[in-house]
Amino acid sequence: MLDVRRLGFLREVARRGSFTGAAEALGYTQPAVSRQIAVLEAEVGMALVRRVPHGAVLTDAGRLLAERTEAVLRQLTDIEVELRSLAGLRGGSLRLASFASAAASIVPLAIARFRERHPAIELTVMMADPIDTLPRLRAGDLDLALSHDPLVGRAQAADALTVGGAQHDGADVPGHERDGRPALETVHLFDDPMYVAMPVGHRLAEVAPLGLRAFASEPWMLGTTTSCPDSRLFLRACHAAGFEPQIAFQNDDYPAILGFVAAGVGVALIPDMVARGVREDVIVRPLEPAPPARPILAMLPAGYRSPAAAAMLDILHEVSTSWVAARPAGGRPAGGLSSALTGAG
């Protein structure tokens, strides 16, 4: 492969019409320029420059190579400018995926903050469950994805994984691949506590302290157990409390689940992300002891963070910190969070 630096020497000889003029323009001695041109001629196997009494002229091969060199060097200059823009977040793109409850809570604030700080970055956002987004991360179709499932949506297994101080069952751990798939990096943002939701006027609405076992005879609304990690956390909590829950309705859509709860069909376990915007005809209470919290995770390909992904990750940490700080000390979810978050820069 031809040396780009030597091509630059040839271009200057063509521009200046002499080795001496090229040497002055490049800051080299005239013999040094002559040696570089001689090496280039040896590489191509053809004469490129012909000396004349008052300077130097290019041969046909030299003119062809010099013309192509102009285009090559212009492209390299453009590439350098674009790379500097990427590094300085003055260009590039970011493809982000989020699960539903994050998309309804922390993600809009993170997106608004990102666009305000980095308007030149092309930001694409999609909503999908972790079981769908993680394969796309591995395939390079996404740059960053939010997840609440350290087990990649797989069924319970005998192994145990600790994420953010809470244990979760499962054998397939992102970032620790056993089958040669591209590894994923997992960044813990915060833990999202789970609360019990019941209709207004429920017999246990004013009981304190309130344990999960008190709901052993209640019909339960929950997500699809094979795909919803929240449901796996719920089943673990029920088994730890010593009962097998009666499942009356299964759906992975929290608004639908809360509609059934409000109608008095049953009760549900919901995360703080959902509880803060709960409808008025549903009562939300903390449990003692508290069920396992779900870890809120940012996931990206291991080994590389683009400048845009790193910037979004910083913003997600900021928004997450504000989100957790706005959580009521007593564990009772409350609304009115948007102003607390948007005031954080």
XYZ file of C-alpha atoms in Angstrom:
345
model
C 0.000 0.000 0.000
C 1.288 3.442 -0.904
C 2.411 5.731 1.894
C 0.096 8.738 2.227
C 2.927 10.959 3.438
C 4.987 10.262 0.312
C 1.940 11.012 -1.830
C 1.867 14.400 -0.143
C 5.501 14.942 -1.169
C 4.591 14.188 -4.789
C 1.682 16.609 -4.657
C 3.940 19.422 -3.441
C 6.503 18.749 -6.188
C 3.663 19.017 -8.709
C 2.407 22.248 -7.127
C 5.812 23.957 -6.741
C 7.448 22.667 -9.914
C 10.694 21.761 -8.142
C 12.161 19.686 -5.344
C 13.498 22.838 -3.698
C 10.079 24.532 -3.645
C 8.432 21.385 -2.296
C 11.081 21.114 0.429
C 10.485 24.716 1.532
C 6.699 24.217 1.627
C 6.971 20.983 3.602
C 9.731 22.078 5.968
C 12.185 19.417 4.800
C 15.563 19.577 3.089
C 15.708 19.142 -0.672
C 17.631 15.821 -0.427
C 14.986 14.457 1.972
C 12.227 15.228 -0.541
C 14.251 13.610 -3.326
C 14.700 10.438 -1.263
C 10.971 10.174 -0.508
C 10.088 10.552 -4.193
C 12.679 7.896 -5.079
C 11.110 5.488 -2.575
C 7.651 6.208 -4.018
C 8.917 5.521 -7.547
C 10.369 2.218 -6.341
C 6.999 1.303 -4.790
C 5.028 1.923 -7.988
C 7.789 0.637 -10.285
C 7.577 3.680 -12.565
C 9.261 7.063 -12.943
C 7.050 9.793 -11.501
C 9.205 12.937 -11.729
C 11.573 14.129 -14.452
C 14.220 16.704 -13.609
C 14.559 19.667 -15.972
C 17.042 22.585 -15.936
C 14.754 24.880 -13.960
C 12.973 22.391 -11.728
C 10.980 19.186 -12.113
C 7.961 18.019 -14.117
C 5.776 14.979 -13.600
C 5.666 12.063 -15.984
C 2.313 10.725 -17.190
C 2.336 8.265 -14.284
C 3.281 11.062 -11.894
C 0.410 13.289 -13.094
C -2.084 10.430 -12.737
C -0.905 9.649 -9.221
C -0.843 13.336 -8.214
C -4.422 13.847 -9.437
C -5.646 10.833 -7.483
C -3.626 11.992 -4.482
C -5.587 15.261 -4.341
C -8.851 13.335 -4.004
C -7.402 10.909 -1.449
C -5.992 13.676 0.751
C -9.247 15.649 0.573
C -11.128 12.561 1.738
C -8.657 11.993 4.568
C -9.078 15.616 5.658
C -12.861 15.191 5.636
C -12.522 12.008 7.691
C -10.358 13.793 10.265
C -12.949 16.577 10.562
C -15.771 14.067 10.986
C -13.826 12.121 13.608
C -13.170 15.306 15.565
C -16.890 16.083 15.339
C -17.770 12.662 16.713
C -15.319 13.008 19.570
C -16.682 16.473 20.350
C -20.336 15.355 20.023
C -20.828 17.697 17.051
C -22.053 14.844 14.881
C -22.913 11.161 14.847
C -25.917 9.180 15.982
C -27.289 7.255 18.953
C -29.832 4.410 18.800
C -31.557 3.878 22.147
C -34.139 1.294 23.223
C -36.251 1.355 26.373
C -38.838 -0.838 28.055
C -42.300 0.655 28.581
C -42.268 1.875 32.192
C -38.870 3.562 31.767
C -40.122 5.141 28.539
C -42.987 6.624 30.566
C -40.809 7.917 33.414
C -37.062 8.604 33.227
C -36.391 8.265 29.490
C -38.315 11.346 28.236
C -36.379 13.561 30.639
C -33.080 11.971 29.594
C -33.901 12.480 25.914
C -34.862 16.126 26.436
C -31.642 16.780 28.329
C -29.535 14.962 25.714
C -31.061 16.928 22.831
C -30.550 20.194 24.668
C -26.869 19.462 25.277
C -26.047 17.655 22.034
C -28.402 18.917 19.295
C -26.105 17.750 16.488
C -26.439 14.071 17.457
C -29.105 12.162 15.540
C -31.058 10.392 18.300
C -33.346 7.456 17.520
C -35.497 5.943 20.272
C -37.547 2.754 20.175
C -39.624 0.971 22.809
C -39.196 -2.774 23.235
C -38.784 -5.413 25.918
C -35.250 -6.481 26.920
C -35.772 -9.937 25.452
C -36.072 -8.222 22.051
C -33.504 -5.441 22.425
C -30.549 -7.464 23.698
C -30.163 -9.495 20.478
C -30.235 -6.211 18.563
C -27.484 -4.846 20.800
C -25.355 -7.891 20.034
C -26.037 -7.491 16.309
C -24.924 -3.853 16.358
C -28.404 -2.504 15.551
C -28.589 -0.580 18.851
C -26.033 1.456 20.794
C -27.710 1.482 24.216
C -30.712 -0.245 25.769
C -32.476 0.035 29.094
C -33.369 -3.209 30.797
C -34.896 -4.426 34.040
C -33.982 -8.038 33.401
C -30.443 -9.240 34.200
C -31.477 -12.704 33.010
C -32.277 -11.703 29.420
C -35.878 -12.740 29.904
C -35.111 -16.417 30.354
C -36.868 -18.788 32.697
C -35.692 -19.362 36.230
C -32.616 -21.479 36.718
C -30.623 -22.769 39.617
C -27.831 -20.213 39.356
C -27.951 -16.886 41.198
C -26.752 -13.452 40.086
C -26.235 -10.412 42.265
C -27.002 -7.068 40.607
C -27.089 -3.869 42.602
C -27.214 -5.707 45.909
C -30.277 -7.829 45.054
C -30.203 -11.453 43.943
C -31.959 -12.698 40.824
C -32.254 -16.263 39.593
C -30.869 -17.277 36.219
C -27.910 -18.681 34.360
C -27.571 -16.401 31.340
C -25.791 -13.260 32.501
C -25.275 -10.405 29.996
C -21.601 -9.640 29.526
C -20.577 -13.182 30.524
C -21.373 -15.172 27.387
C -20.968 -18.939 27.327
C -21.686 -19.535 23.656
C -19.411 -17.095 21.852
C -22.008 -14.348 21.377
C -20.762 -10.726 21.585
C -20.567 -9.726 25.230
C -22.672 -6.925 26.674
C -21.719 -4.433 29.364
C -24.260 -3.932 32.142
C -24.385 -0.617 34.031
C -26.587 -0.496 37.116
C -28.607 2.737 37.368
C -30.788 2.119 40.428
C -33.159 -0.370 42.070
C -36.883 0.084 41.460
C -38.945 -1.020 44.505
C -42.179 -2.970 44.112
C -45.480 -2.005 45.775
C -48.865 -3.673 46.074
C -51.756 -2.052 44.179
C -55.376 -2.576 45.262
C -58.731 -0.946 44.498
C -60.013 1.957 46.585
C -61.921 0.602 49.577
C -60.003 -2.681 49.719
C -60.156 -4.414 53.100
C -56.358 -4.164 53.529
C -55.997 -0.555 52.386
C -55.448 0.827 55.905
C -53.653 -2.138 57.487
C -50.147 -1.407 58.783
C -47.679 -2.957 58.657
C -48.790 -4.787 55.547
C -47.145 -8.046 54.475
C -47.453 -9.888 51.185
C -48.881 -12.971 52.890
C -52.005 -10.962 53.793
C -52.902 -11.142 50.088
C -52.497 -14.929 49.814
C -56.214 -15.466 49.134
C -56.528 -12.554 46.687
C -56.710 -12.962 42.903
C -53.603 -11.480 41.302
C -52.997 -9.529 38.099
C -49.490 -9.926 36.677
C -47.424 -10.036 33.532
C -46.729 -13.050 31.368
C -44.380 -15.123 33.516
C -42.342 -16.497 30.613
C -41.358 -13.044 29.339
C -41.907 -10.546 32.166
C -39.057 -10.339 34.703
C -41.321 -8.426 37.111
C -43.550 -11.492 37.320
C -40.591 -13.680 38.198
C -39.733 -11.315 41.060
C -43.365 -11.468 42.196
C -43.467 -15.272 42.176
C -40.242 -15.445 44.170
C -41.681 -13.045 46.749
C -44.892 -15.088 47.054
C -42.977 -18.328 47.506
C -40.775 -16.658 50.138
C -43.963 -15.548 51.919
C -45.192 -19.147 51.901
C -48.025 -19.180 49.378
C -48.783 -19.904 45.731
C -50.600 -16.926 44.191
C -53.958 -17.271 42.472
C -53.431 -15.758 39.015
C -56.625 -14.188 37.661
C -55.254 -12.144 34.738
C -51.980 -12.000 32.814
C -50.870 -9.129 30.619
C -47.570 -7.315 30.128
C -49.293 -3.904 29.952
C -49.380 -2.142 33.334
C -52.247 0.250 32.422
C -54.376 -2.798 31.574
C -53.404 -4.515 34.832
C -54.292 -1.385 36.828
C -57.621 -1.178 35.038
C -58.487 -4.632 36.353
C -57.258 -3.655 39.821
C -59.391 -0.493 39.822
C -62.433 -2.560 38.845
C -61.917 -4.789 41.881
C -60.966 -7.901 39.918
C -57.796 -8.409 41.953
C -54.543 -6.907 43.201
C -51.106 -6.488 41.607
C -47.462 -5.884 42.397
C -46.212 -2.833 40.492
C -42.827 -1.048 40.321
C -42.197 2.479 41.556
C -41.826 3.659 37.948
C -45.489 2.764 37.399
C -46.757 3.629 40.884
C -45.792 7.304 40.699
C -48.310 7.907 37.933
C -51.009 5.559 39.229
C -54.680 6.318 38.596
C -56.801 7.811 41.399
C -59.042 4.762 41.828
C -56.080 2.556 42.794
C -54.347 2.519 46.186
C -50.619 1.729 46.298
C -48.948 0.549 49.503
C -45.431 -0.572 50.443
C -44.980 -4.050 51.874
C -43.031 -5.251 54.919
C -40.775 -6.998 54.289
C -40.283 -5.379 50.905
C -40.301 -7.696 47.871
C -37.106 -7.828 45.798
C -36.621 -4.611 43.838
C -36.060 -4.829 40.114
C -32.671 -3.531 38.912
C -32.809 -0.791 36.288
C -29.892 -1.365 33.938
C -28.272 0.304 30.964
C -26.767 -2.186 28.537
C -24.335 -1.615 25.696
C -21.778 -3.623 23.708
C -18.789 -4.523 25.876
C -15.435 -2.938 25.143
C -16.602 0.215 23.373
C -18.681 3.266 24.236
C -19.214 5.804 21.503
C -18.965 9.430 22.669
C -22.732 9.745 22.183
C -23.463 6.583 24.198
C -21.146 7.745 26.977
C -22.911 11.123 27.072
C -26.345 9.487 27.267
C -25.132 7.159 30.007
C -23.994 10.173 32.048
C -27.410 11.780 31.607
C -29.197 8.572 32.580
C -27.145 8.526 35.790
C -28.159 12.143 36.475
C -31.856 11.501 35.870
C -31.741 8.266 37.876
C -30.180 10.051 40.840
C -32.941 12.674 40.758
C -35.590 9.972 40.400
C -34.388 8.078 43.457
C -33.963 11.297 45.473
C -37.607 12.195 44.794
C -38.805 8.863 46.198
C -40.797 9.422 49.445
C -38.832 8.331 52.508
C -41.666 6.203 53.837
C -41.849 4.123 50.687
C -45.276 5.482 49.700
C -45.203 6.493 46.001
C -46.188 10.038 45.153
C -46.694 12.100 42.004
C -45.415 15.521 40.988
C -41.945 14.274 40.059
C -41.424 16.051 36.744
C -40.508 19.427 38.261
C -37.926 17.848 40.575
C -36.200 16.144 37.674
C -36.339 18.891 35.072
C -34.747 21.329 37.495
C -31.606 19.194 37.706
C -29.883 20.677 34.674
